Amino acid sequence: MWLKPEEVLLKNALKLWLMERSNDYFVLQRRRGYGEEGGGGLTGLLVGTLDSVLDSTAKVAPFRILHQTPDSQVYLSIACGANREEITKHWDWLEQNIMKTLSVFDSNEDITNFVQGKIRGLIAEEGKHSFAKEDDPEKFREALLKFEKSFGLPEQEKLVTYYSCSYWKGRVPCQGWLYLSTNFLSFYSFLLGSEIKLIISWDAVSKLEKTSNVILTESIHVCSQGEDYYFSMFLHTNQTYLLMEQLANYAVRRLFDKETFDNDPILDDPLQITKRGLENRAHSEQFIAFFRLPKEETLKEVHECFLWVPFSHFNTHGKMCISENYICFASQDGSLCSVIIPLREVLAADKTDDSSQSVIISIKGKTAFRFSEVKDSEQLIAKLRLKCGTASSQCDISTEVAITSDSTGPSDNFEVQSLTCQKECSKAVNTEALMTVFHPQNLETLNSKMLKEKMKEQSWNILFSECGRGVTMFRTRKTRHLVVRGIPETLRGELWMLFSGAVNDMATNPGYYAEVVEKSLGTCNLATEEIERDLRRSLPEHPAFQSDTGISALRRVLTAYAYRNPKIGYCQAMNILTSVLLLYAKEEEAFWLLVAVCERMLPDYFNRRIIGALVDQAVFEELIRDHLPQLTEHMTDMTFFSSVSLSWFLTLFISVLPIESAVNVVDCFFYDGIKAILQLGLAILDYNLDKLLTCKDDAEAVTALNRFFDNVTNKDSPLPSSVRQGSNESDEKSSHIKVDITDLIRESNEKYGNIRYEDIYSMRCQNRLYVIQTLEETTKQNVLRVVSQDVKLKLHELDELYVIFKKELFLSCYWCLSCPVLKHHDPSLPYLEQYQIDCQQFRMLYHLLSPWAHSANKDSLALWTFRLLDENSDCLINFKEFSSAIDIMYNGSFTEKLKLLFKLHIPPVSKATNEKESNSGKNSPEKGKGKIDIQAYLSQWQDELLKKEENIKDLPRMNQSQFIQFSKTLYNLFHEDPEEEALYQAIAIVTSLLLRMEEVGRKLHSPTSSAKAVPGIVCASGGPNERKTESHLEKNSSSLREEPQWSFAFEQILASLLNEPAVVRFFEKPIDLKVKLENAKTSQLRSRTKM
């Protein structure tokens, strides 16, 4: 490898380097200890250790070339090599291309400049595409060389970054280098002759966390397949941890969670992943989540600056974050003040005349924001003007509405768009929230609750006059305080839209909802059937959903969303949430609120595996351990909290609290996100702590919590008594203490408000790995339970076999950009069908695991075995089918093994006709309109039972060409066996006997036949004549085809071979599967690398 020319002190290096070749201008050296017998003794060991600790390139490149000039003491390193062949190639190139030219120069300085320029040119050309994105291309180039030489992974494995650190082997720290690549975490260390090499695949990581203890002040803990690894002494622990977290989540999503991965085009190409790209991605995700922006946004710039807060008359210090379509600001503590300015609202970006480096952004509605102390303010203004020019052309629709928003309120913005939508849509879309239709406020009958509601409205109006109203309003501590008190009924829909970010989705997609409603009308699938079934179960006690108006609106919103996002479609709990949204928001707004909840605020909640909800439950358990340790000590099993809190997360407490209290929780959720739900959950457990500590079992604890929820009230709710769910308590319940929801939410903020969103984001990433690996472990256990009933393999052998099976599938995906195998993993399928391998992957596994893999025709045997196992001809087999073949090879009786070999040589002729008959029902019990055909399942089950009772008499006869191939296979299997001679002789005898029997049988049935005698073609003299025998078989097979066909039944072959003890011993001798599995695990990655 050519190196960037750097000076070296040859005098000091002579102790470590030995000269191999030299001329007037170049020196070729070898590192001491390399290539010497015994590794160069103690000197070699010390040199190797020094290279490893100091990260010397010499560790993996023990040869180097130096440039020198006759009169100079300065030497420049210009090339290094991992082996003699590589360095010789560089040396020859220098002699052929450079040496002849150097003689024309007059001075040594010119010679050195020429050599340096030439080498730099070679490096630039070599790394033009590969390392351009790296911070230090030269150092990264050297690290890549070490990575490739140390671990021998395929060239396609993309190194992302590397760090110096210590790996703790027990209590001993081993200094070395940690390499992070797209699919693996790798570590290399060499100390005093002891080499440590770790390769951990990201998809096997179940735990990744920062830890600290007495010995290690700060370390990174990695748990993979039950093994713990600790790495410490990083220069930047947080940066390293963030990248490891990103890479682990990338791998897990790519291999296990295709639903979310498919929606993420950034991750499609593993070769494009870089350290900088991953860091930017992590910051973008946090930015989008904090400001509730559309997922398509990416963080482009961050500027530290001051924002003038007019109503407080001071400058607040914070960060201005800019994406493609938004300018956002958050003060340093995050909660003091934040602003979101969509570029569609911006009219102009200007600078001030003074020297304060200020940027003034003017928006519609005669408002301006002043950012001061902005670095490179002029460049920023130029960029913003450019962006606003493109943004304004897209958003002319809302201009007129936004300017007049002071008088009519921002809620009218949506009404204009909704009216446009209605014209396009044949079905009437509700333009009013259901609450205004079914519970209009009567100003004539003002009671105390209505007066409180009016006072709340007045408080918000005062806030609007100070902080602005609409998408660009200032969000301050006062805003949070008012949200905690409960949003007034009349403002709820508008503020939910604002705080959730749904207002931006709706503004940038005018007419979208009407279009989707139109397209989804009349569709009939599994989602629509489930929606119809659940429509009348959604808040059935509320009059809005006892009428066709509410039911129709709910149907339209749910069906439209199922059409928009078919991967989610419809999940239970969506109906409950949507019905509450429809009470307070217009129909189109409710749709966009649902989009915000399902796709941004509660990611992966509403899919088949509810991974998002399980992740947040794991986060909740972690918070309980931190904040309520006494409860953790009392509870023997933390899964209690998971089971009891699932409905809290899925329905935002709507399913457990009375509706008048639940809406206050939804207020806080739209303002604070999942943080509000976690805080409230902790507050509820804390409130009931004494009761829960006295509970003897889970049932008692559930009862205590349910009783608590029944007594949560909202004393300020203006809802009529006919709607309030918590107002009809019996006298018996009145003895229990009532808890006001406002007090409960306020307490949750006071006690647990210090939980930061950044910490929740990090905990979500950590627990996502754990949750997905737990789900994978459940899948594995279910598969093993099913398969173990049909095979003789021990459970631990099946377990190891499953790991190897799945690993082979993943290895096929690591370096393939558009791998079709990834499409085969569908978590919604039955456990056995989730992972299936194709023919190429089966061939690799056959070579690693089959006791017959030493056979000369092993590739043919692998192909035939796959063909036999692939009963439905979809070119895929599952683990049950795979393990059944391995089980016969290792644990089958003589008859079972022989039957397997017999069937391998008979092509499955009848398969096509059987499929035509079965396609109508048997193979697709779940096809059609999503209905499950019980009769088809019963028929399939019956067929499987009959299959198990397969009789050897049912096997088809083997024709002459198949029998010749069968004989060849047996010869190949017996090769290099201790009893090889006896086995060859036995096969020759059996073959001869069978052919004679067949000839006699044919003569008896057709005495006039003039067929020639066949037996003479088989040599019965044993092993040395094996090739002669095979050539006779091949020579005569063509002439035999011209004669009447002869064939053999399996019973004939079995009976003949049973008379040969050597053959019986060969097939019945035990084979150690444990050793084979261990070898397969160690060589699986290596075999893929060779390919």
mmCIF file of N, CA, C and O in Angstrom, residues 311 458-469 473-474 476 478-479 482:
data_model
loop_
_atom_site.group_PDB
_atom_site.id
_atom_site.type_symbol
_atom_site.label_atom_id
_atom_site.label_comp_id
_atom_site.label_asym_id
_atom_site.label_seq_id
_atom_site.Cartn_x
_atom_site.Cartn_y
_atom_site.Cartn_z
ATOM 1 N N PHE A 311 -42.295 39.461 24.757
ATOM 2 C CA PHE A 311 -43.183 39.615 25.913
ATOM 3 C C PHE A 311 -42.409 39.571 27.235
ATOM 4 O O PHE A 311 -42.909 39.992 28.267
ATOM 5 N N GLN A 458 -59.820 32.247 28.662
ATOM 6 C CA GLN A 458 -59.277 33.596 28.791
ATOM 7 C C GLN A 458 -57.768 33.558 29.031
ATOM 8 O O GLN A 458 -57.009 34.365 28.471
ATOM 9 N N SER A 459 -57.327 32.568 29.834
ATOM 10 C CA SER A 459 -55.881 32.416 30.098
ATOM 11 C C SER A 459 -55.130 32.122 28.809
ATOM 12 O O SER A 459 -54.036 32.660 28.568
ATOM 13 N N TRP A 460 -55.705 31.273 27.995
ATOM 14 C CA TRP A 460 -55.060 30.932 26.713
ATOM 15 C C TRP A 460 -55.068 32.138 25.770
ATOM 16 O O TRP A 460 -54.085 32.370 25.051
ATOM 17 N N ASN A 461 -56.154 32.913 25.775
ATOM 18 C CA ASN A 461 -56.204 34.104 24.909
ATOM 19 C C ASN A 461 -55.137 35.117 25.299
ATOM 20 O O ASN A 461 -54.541 35.769 24.438
ATOM 21 N N ILE A 462 -54.904 35.238 26.617
ATOM 22 C CA ILE A 462 -53.841 36.149 27.089
ATOM 23 C C ILE A 462 -52.482 35.634 26.592
ATOM 24 O O ILE A 462 -51.639 36.400 26.129
ATOM 25 N N LEU A 463 -52.292 34.292 26.675
ATOM 26 C CA LEU A 463 -51.052 33.678 26.196
ATOM 27 C C LEU A 463 -50.866 33.928 24.698
ATOM 28 O O LEU A 463 -49.766 34.262 24.248
ATOM 29 N N PHE A 464 -51.964 33.777 23.941
ATOM 30 C CA PHE A 464 -51.880 33.996 22.492
ATOM 31 C C PHE A 464 -51.475 35.442 22.182
ATOM 32 O O PHE A 464 -50.711 35.694 21.244
ATOM 33 N N SER A 465 -52.016 36.387 22.966
ATOM 34 C CA SER A 465 -51.695 37.801 22.709
ATOM 35 C C SER A 465 -50.214 38.076 22.986
ATOM 36 O O SER A 465 -49.607 38.938 22.359
ATOM 37 N N GLU A 466 -49.638 37.331 23.931
ATOM 38 C CA GLU A 466 -48.216 37.515 24.255
ATOM 39 C C GLU A 466 -47.303 36.717 23.315
ATOM 40 O O GLU A 466 -46.339 37.241 22.755
ATOM 41 N N CYS A 467 -47.616 35.428 23.154
ATOM 42 C CA CYS A 467 -46.698 34.491 22.480
ATOM 43 C C CYS A 467 -47.052 34.251 21.024
ATOM 44 O O CYS A 467 -46.329 33.518 20.331
ATOM 45 N N GLY A 468 -48.159 34.800 20.566
ATOM 46 C CA GLY A 468 -48.589 34.530 19.202
ATOM 47 C C GLY A 468 -49.495 33.312 19.156
ATOM 48 O O GLY A 468 -49.596 32.540 20.117
ATOM 49 N N ARG A 469 -50.167 33.173 18.032
ATOM 50 C CA ARG A 469 -51.100 32.047 17.891
ATOM 51 C C ARG A 469 -50.814 31.333 16.572
ATOM 52 O O ARG A 469 -50.517 31.965 15.561
ATOM 53 N N MET A 473 -46.048 30.156 17.222
ATOM 54 C CA MET A 473 -46.153 30.720 18.574
ATOM 55 C C MET A 473 -44.957 30.308 19.436
ATOM 56 O O MET A 473 -44.350 29.259 19.226
ATOM 57 N N PHE A 474 -44.610 31.164 20.390
ATOM 58 C CA PHE A 474 -43.577 30.823 21.375
ATOM 59 C C PHE A 474 -44.146 29.779 22.336
ATOM 60 O O PHE A 474 -45.286 29.922 22.811
ATOM 61 N N THR A 476 -43.502 28.212 25.974
ATOM 62 C CA THR A 476 -42.752 28.555 27.180
ATOM 63 C C THR A 476 -43.224 27.714 28.361
ATOM 64 O O THR A 476 -44.087 26.841 28.216
ATOM 65 N N LYS A 478 -44.985 28.763 30.685
ATOM 66 C CA LYS A 478 -46.394 29.113 30.915
ATOM 67 C C LYS A 478 -47.306 28.236 30.038
ATOM 68 O O LYS A 478 -48.386 27.839 30.460
ATOM 69 N N THR A 479 -46.856 27.959 28.811
ATOM 70 C CA THR A 479 -47.639 27.082 27.916
ATOM 71 C C THR A 479 -47.810 25.714 28.560
ATOM 72 O O THR A 479 -48.919 25.168 28.613
ATOM 73 N N LEU A 482 -50.292 25.758 31.434
ATOM 74 C CA LEU A 482 -51.703 25.781 30.996
ATOM 75 C C LEU A 482 -52.133 24.416 30.453
ATOM 76 O O LEU A 482 -53.279 24.009 30.633
#
